[in-house]
Coordinates of C-alpha atoms in Angstrom, one line a residue:
M17 CA 65.3 -96.2 1.6
T18 CA 68.1 -94.7 -0.5
L19 CA 71.1 -93.5 1.5
L20 CA 73.4 -90.9 0.1
T21 CA 77.1 -90.6 0.7
A22 CA 77.9 -87.0 1.6
P23 CA 80.8 -85.4 -0.2
S24 CA 83.9 -85.1 1.9
V25 CA 83.6 -82.2 4.2
P26 CA 86.5 -80.8 6.3
T27 CA 86.0 -82.0 9.8
S28 CA 87.2 -78.8 11.3
V29 CA 88.0 -75.2 10.4
P30 CA 91.6 -74.1 11.1
E31 CA 92.1 -72.2 14.3
V32 CA 93.0 -68.5 13.6
S33 CA 94.3 -66.1 16.2
A34 CA 92.6 -62.7 16.7
D35 CA 95.6 -61.0 15.3
E36 CA 95.7 -63.2 12.2
R37 CA 91.9 -62.7 11.7
A38 CA 92.4 -58.9 12.0
A39 CA 95.2 -59.0 9.5
R40 CA 93.2 -61.1 7.0
L41 CA 90.2 -58.8 7.4
I42 CA 92.3 -55.7 6.9
E43 CA 94.1 -57.2 3.9
A44 CA 90.8 -58.3 2.2
G45 CA 89.1 -55.0 2.9
S46 CA 92.1 -53.0 1.5
A47 CA 92.4 -55.3 -1.6
W48 CA 88.6 -55.0 -2.4
G49 CA 88.7 -51.2 -1.8
A50 CA 91.6 -50.8 -4.2
R51 CA 90.2 -53.1 -6.8
I52 CA 86.7 -51.5 -6.8
G53 CA 88.3 -48.0 -6.6
A54 CA 90.3 -48.8 -9.8
D55 CA 87.4 -50.4 -11.6
P56 CA 83.9 -50.2 -10.1
T57 CA 82.7 -53.1 -12.3
T58 CA 84.8 -55.5 -10.3
A59 CA 82.3 -55.2 -7.5
Q60 CA 79.7 -57.0 -9.6
L61 CA 79.9 -60.7 -8.7
T62 CA 78.1 -63.7 -10.2
Y63 CA 77.7 -66.9 -8.2
R64 CA 77.1 -70.2 -9.9
V65 CA 75.8 -73.2 -8.0
S66 CA 74.3 -76.4 -9.5
G67 CA 72.4 -79.3 -8.1
E68 CA 70.8 -82.5 -9.1
G69 CA 68.2 -84.8 -7.5
K70 CA 69.4 -87.8 -5.5
G71 CA 67.6 -90.4 -3.4
S72 CA 64.0 -89.7 -2.5
V73 CA 64.0 -85.9 -2.4
A74 CA 67.6 -85.0 -1.7
S75 CA 69.9 -82.8 -3.8
S76 CA 73.6 -83.0 -4.5
I77 CA 74.8 -79.4 -4.7
R78 CA 78.1 -78.2 -6.2
A79 CA 79.4 -74.7 -5.5
G80 CA 82.8 -74.2 -7.1
K81 CA 85.2 -76.8 -5.5
H82 CA 82.7 -77.5 -2.7
A83 CA 79.9 -80.1 -2.7
F84 CA 77.2 -80.8 -0.2
V85 CA 74.0 -82.7 0.2
V86 CA 70.6 -81.2 1.0
D87 CA 67.7 -83.5 2.1
E88 CA 64.5 -83.5 4.1
P89 CA 63.4 -85.4 7.2
G90 CA 61.4 -88.6 6.7
A91 CA 58.1 -86.7 7.5
L92 CA 58.7 -84.7 4.3
A93 CA 59.6 -87.8 2.2
G94 CA 63.3 -87.4 2.7
D95 CA 66.0 -89.9 3.8
D96 CA 67.2 -87.4 6.5
V97 CA 70.9 -87.7 5.5
A98 CA 71.5 -83.9 5.5
A99 CA 70.0 -80.6 6.6
S100 CA 66.9 -79.4 4.8
P101 CA 66.8 -76.5 2.3
V102 CA 65.3 -74.1 4.9
E103 CA 67.9 -75.2 7.5
Y104 CA 70.7 -74.4 5.0
A105 CA 69.0 -71.0 4.3
L106 CA 69.1 -70.3 8.1
G107 CA 72.7 -71.5 8.1
A108 CA 73.6 -69.2 5.2
L109 CA 72.0 -66.3 7.2
I110 CA 74.0 -67.1 10.3
S111 CA 77.3 -67.6 8.5
C112 CA 76.9 -64.4 6.5
Q113 CA 76.1 -62.5 9.7
I114 CA 79.2 -63.8 11.4
V115 CA 81.4 -62.8 8.5
V116 CA 79.9 -59.3 8.4
Y117 CA 80.1 -58.9 12.2
R118 CA 83.8 -59.7 12.1
L119 CA 84.4 -57.5 9.1
Y120 CA 82.7 -54.4 10.5
A121 CA 83.9 -55.0 14.1
Q122 CA 87.4 -54.8 12.7
G123 CA 86.7 -51.7 10.6
L124 CA 85.0 -49.9 13.5
G125 CA 87.5 -50.9 16.1
I126 CA 85.0 -52.9 18.1
Q127 CA 86.5 -55.8 19.9
V128 CA 84.6 -59.1 19.3
D129 CA 86.3 -62.0 21.1
D130 CA 83.7 -64.6 20.1
I131 CA 80.4 -64.6 18.3
R132 CA 77.5 -67.1 18.3
I133 CA 74.3 -66.7 16.4
D134 CA 71.2 -68.9 16.9
A135 CA 68.3 -68.7 14.4
E136 CA 64.7 -69.8 14.8
A137 CA 62.1 -69.5 12.1
D138 CA 58.5 -70.3 11.6
L139 CA 57.2 -72.0 8.4
D140 CA 53.5 -73.0 7.7
A141 CA 53.6 -76.2 5.7
R142 CA 50.0 -75.8 4.4
R143 CA 51.2 -73.9 1.3
L144 CA 53.9 -76.4 0.6
F145 CA 51.3 -79.2 0.4
G146 CA 48.8 -77.1 -1.5
I147 CA 46.3 -77.1 1.4
D148 CA 46.0 -73.3 1.8
E149 CA 47.2 -71.0 -0.9
T150 CA 46.6 -67.9 1.2
V151 CA 49.6 -68.6 3.6
R152 CA 53.2 -67.8 2.7
A153 CA 55.3 -70.7 1.4
G154 CA 58.4 -69.4 3.1
F155 CA 59.3 -68.3 6.6
S156 CA 56.7 -66.1 8.3
D157 CA 59.2 -65.0 11.0
V158 CA 62.9 -65.4 11.6
R159 CA 64.5 -64.7 15.0
L160 CA 68.2 -64.3 15.5
T161 CA 69.9 -64.3 18.9
I162 CA 73.4 -62.9 18.6
T163 CA 75.7 -63.5 21.5
I164 CA 78.9 -61.5 21.5
T165 CA 81.8 -62.0 23.9
G166 CA 84.1 -59.0 24.4
P167 CA 84.9 -56.0 26.5
E168 CA 82.7 -53.4 24.6
S169 CA 79.6 -51.8 26.0
E170 CA 76.1 -53.0 25.0
E171 CA 75.7 -49.7 23.2
R172 CA 78.8 -50.4 21.0
Y173 CA 77.6 -53.9 20.1
Q174 CA 74.2 -52.5 19.2
Q175 CA 75.9 -49.9 17.0
L176 CA 77.7 -52.8 15.4
R177 CA 74.5 -54.7 14.9
D178 CA 72.9 -51.7 13.1
V179 CA 75.9 -51.6 10.7
V180 CA 75.8 -55.3 10.1
D181 CA 72.1 -55.3 9.4
A182 CA 72.6 -52.6 6.8
H183 CA 75.4 -54.5 5.0
C184 CA 74.7 -58.2 5.3
P185 CA 74.0 -59.7 1.8
V186 CA 72.1 -62.8 3.1
L187 CA 70.0 -60.7 5.5
D188 CA 69.1 -58.5 2.6
L189 CA 67.9 -61.6 0.7
F190 CA 65.7 -62.5 3.6
A191 CA 64.4 -59.0 4.2
N192 CA 63.8 -57.8 0.7
P193 CA 62.2 -59.2 -2.4
T194 CA 64.7 -60.4 -5.0
P195 CA 63.7 -61.0 -8.6
V196 CA 64.0 -64.6 -9.6
S197 CA 63.7 -65.9 -13.1
A198 CA 63.4 -69.6 -14.1
V199 CA 63.4 -71.5 -17.3
V200 CA 62.3 -75.1 -17.6
R201 CA 63.8 -77.1 -20.4
S202 CA 63.8 -80.8 -21.2
A203 CA 67.0 -82.7 -21.6

């Protein structure tokens, strides 16, 4: 078994007060609004991430100054040293939802004291292993449970959810087809 050493990861996220979070959200929203208002092309962002194979089926991923490892459990030929690609996908969905909940709560004046999101998804491995080409390779269903702590009414939090669902980039990736092109080349 090959063990991978995960890149250094911060052990904690700095604590931020509600006032500091609000100020940062307002500042970021104002700055982006001004930037895009002055030049709409600045809204077009390109993300670059690279990865290379490690161990049995793991990947070492680099995204800007950040690095992380993706692996599979032993049952899928992995060394189980990190979360799997589909777990990272669910983590990306959860983290994007949290950002957009906080952003729009601030913008709409809806108080969110705390937010927790749990995701559960179903995947049929028959397509992965070439056993049944008629089933979908990816998730067949994703279920999110969003728990919000705060003084607002259930109706206000549902209003927030509707706005978040309409503006969350990673939810959009899950909910809508996205064109993907790939080129294979030998080194």
